[in-house]
Amino acid sequence: MCGIVGYIGIREAAPIIVEGLKRLEYRGYDSFGIATLNSTLVTMKKCGRISENEHCAVDLEGKVGIGHTRWATHGKPDDLNAHPHTDCTGSIAVVHNGIIENYAELRRELRERGHAFSSETDTEVIAHLIEEHYAGDLFDAVREAITHLEGSYAVLAMAQDDPRIIAARNASPLVIGIGDGELLAASDVTPLLDHTRKVVFLEDGDIATISPEQIIIWNGNGPVERSVSMIEWDVESAKKGGFEHFMIKEIFEQPDVFFHTASSLKDGAVIDAMRECGSMILVSCGTSYHAALIFRYLAEKYCSIPVRVELASEFKYYTPPLQGMVIGVTQSGETADTIAALKKARQFNCTTLGITNVLDSSVTRIADHTIYTRAGPEISVAATKSFIAQLAVFLQIINLLQDNQCEEVMAMVHRQIEDSLLIDLQGAVDACGRADHVFFVGRGPYYPVALEGALKMKEISYIHAEGYAAGELKHGPFALLSEKTPVIALCLPGESYGVMLSNIKEMKARGAPIIGIGIEGDRELEEIVDIMVGLPKCHLFGGILMSSVVLQLLAYHTARMLGRDIDKPRNLAKSVTVE
Ligand code: M6R
């Protein structure tokens, strides 16, 4: 996820683009760049935040321009990898959001045809493809170029000899703002609101020609009409895409995040190293630790690989020998304990892998291999989409280690995450909101799902929540059960189903109200629980993902009902860089 702004009109473009990019820094902030057209096309690119480097744009002149603030996905954050990217002649410039999945192949073919690349990005192939098709009309060239692209894109393009901006969209948002004698384009409405409230949302397959007075939109072989909307949001709500908090916005991004992350991980050196490693040790903290615990159950079940999972903060106290591959799972890539654990693993000559959401973060410099999750910047302190992205990596690893046997299931999971966003949780939210203590229980891979559900609940609602292996409750915590302690019980089909039903009956007999999370229409479960949250029928992978999303939503809505500061819970930081 990055931010895009374009301007064409009666005013100088650069200052408007600079202000617009500042509004978009929540979408990406490791580097930025702007191209403007006066008599020539001039491009400026810079590593770092725009708010600290805006002086770099003062010399840019022209009443048409495009800009970008980057959250790196291909190629480290530096001046060369910052957008805009240009063709071999420097007379075509593009900015892009999204991921071009076939960029490696396109890059190789373009190189064979003589194109010289100056960055490591997937985006640069778009500039060179436009160059190949350019014969005086930028619209025609962009239309041809995008036929070669696989993946998602929101693109703005400019050319030295063409006074227009061309915009194209596929599976990545792009919106046009209509001003008085000027038009703007952006990846969301935030940067437009200082100039206009009249906008047109482009749809997948749209290509728009933007000149100061008009916008013409094509889709397929002909022009199309798109309605004009009036935006009522203020800038803060716009940043959240109209959602009340970043957390809920990020929860709703999860179907796409899952899809992009899983499809970006292919067979190759890392998967080969896993095939050869013999065993794995995963080290991580908090939510990342819960994702790792889920992987353990699945990797051992489906791939027969012995997996150990350790809290990174405890790892230093374990006595070697250490063997196999050591994997640091960390959204931020900066968590001090996880970094320290990987350093220890290196001392014992273990192969190391970092799984992170942040390009070029510390973990990538320590580990032998890196796998990136593709969640985009996560603003809410509570990890949600980064967790789902870690699960996407883990499920895809299992799929690849099994020679793609889970491909169909993976495709279904993506849709099921969407379904789980719509499940009614009001009864469960009311029950949790009234309680001082809540238990979350599950068995097998649903045990770490329960741990994660409890973590979400406690960190944002401040209700005391315990995640427990359902079979452990009778070894002590039963003493706490009463009609005032709701239990969220994960009871989905699988090897633990029967014994979970018995555990639920035991808890109910001790007076605890039970909120069952199971499959819709499961009469046996419905009969013994007080509140039923029904999921669509699913495979184990779908059950894990859907129940995780449901528990995120349960925590969110409970915290919201209690009026908590959801995106910035008390006493917590997004990245924990001290041991
Ligand atoms: O960046 P990391 O994944 O290494 O962070 C680890 C934990 O601090 C983190 O997962 C934390 O538990 C979550 N923000 C909780 O929602």
Coordinates of C-alpha atoms and ligand atoms in Angstrom, one line a residue, residues 285-288 329-333 335 338 381-383 390 455-456 459 574 576, ligand 1:
C285 CA 6.3 -12.3 20.4
G286 CA 2.7 -11.4 21.0
T287 CA 0.4 -11.9 18.0
S288 CA 3.3 -13.1 15.8
V329 CA 8.3 -14.0 12.8
T330 CA 7.9 -10.2 13.3
Q331 CA 5.5 -7.8 11.7
S332 CA 7.7 -4.8 12.3
G333 CA 11.0 -6.6 11.7
T335 CA 11.2 -6.4 17.8
T338 CA 13.1 -11.6 18.1
V381 CA -1.4 -0.9 17.5
A382 CA -3.5 -4.0 17.7
A383 CA -2.1 -6.4 15.0
Q390 CA 1.5 -14.2 8.6
L455 CA -4.9 -10.9 23.5
K456 CA -7.0 -8.7 21.2
E459 CA -5.3 -5.0 24.8
K574 CA 3.4 -0.5 17.9
V576 CA 8.8 -3.0 20.9
Ligands
M6R1 O1 6.4 -6.6 15.2 P1 6.2 -7.9 15.9 O2 5.3 -8.8 15.2 O3 7.5 -8.5 16.2 O4 5.5 -7.5 17.3 C1 5.3 -8.5 18.3 C2 4.3 -8.0 19.2 O5 4.7 -6.8 19.9 C3 2.9 -7.7 18.5 O6 2.5 -8.8 17.8 C4 1.8 -7.3 19.5 O7 1.6 -8.4 20.4 C5 0.6 -6.9 18.8 N1 0.7 -5.5 18.4 C6 -0.7 -7.1 19.6 O8 -1.8 -6.8 18.8

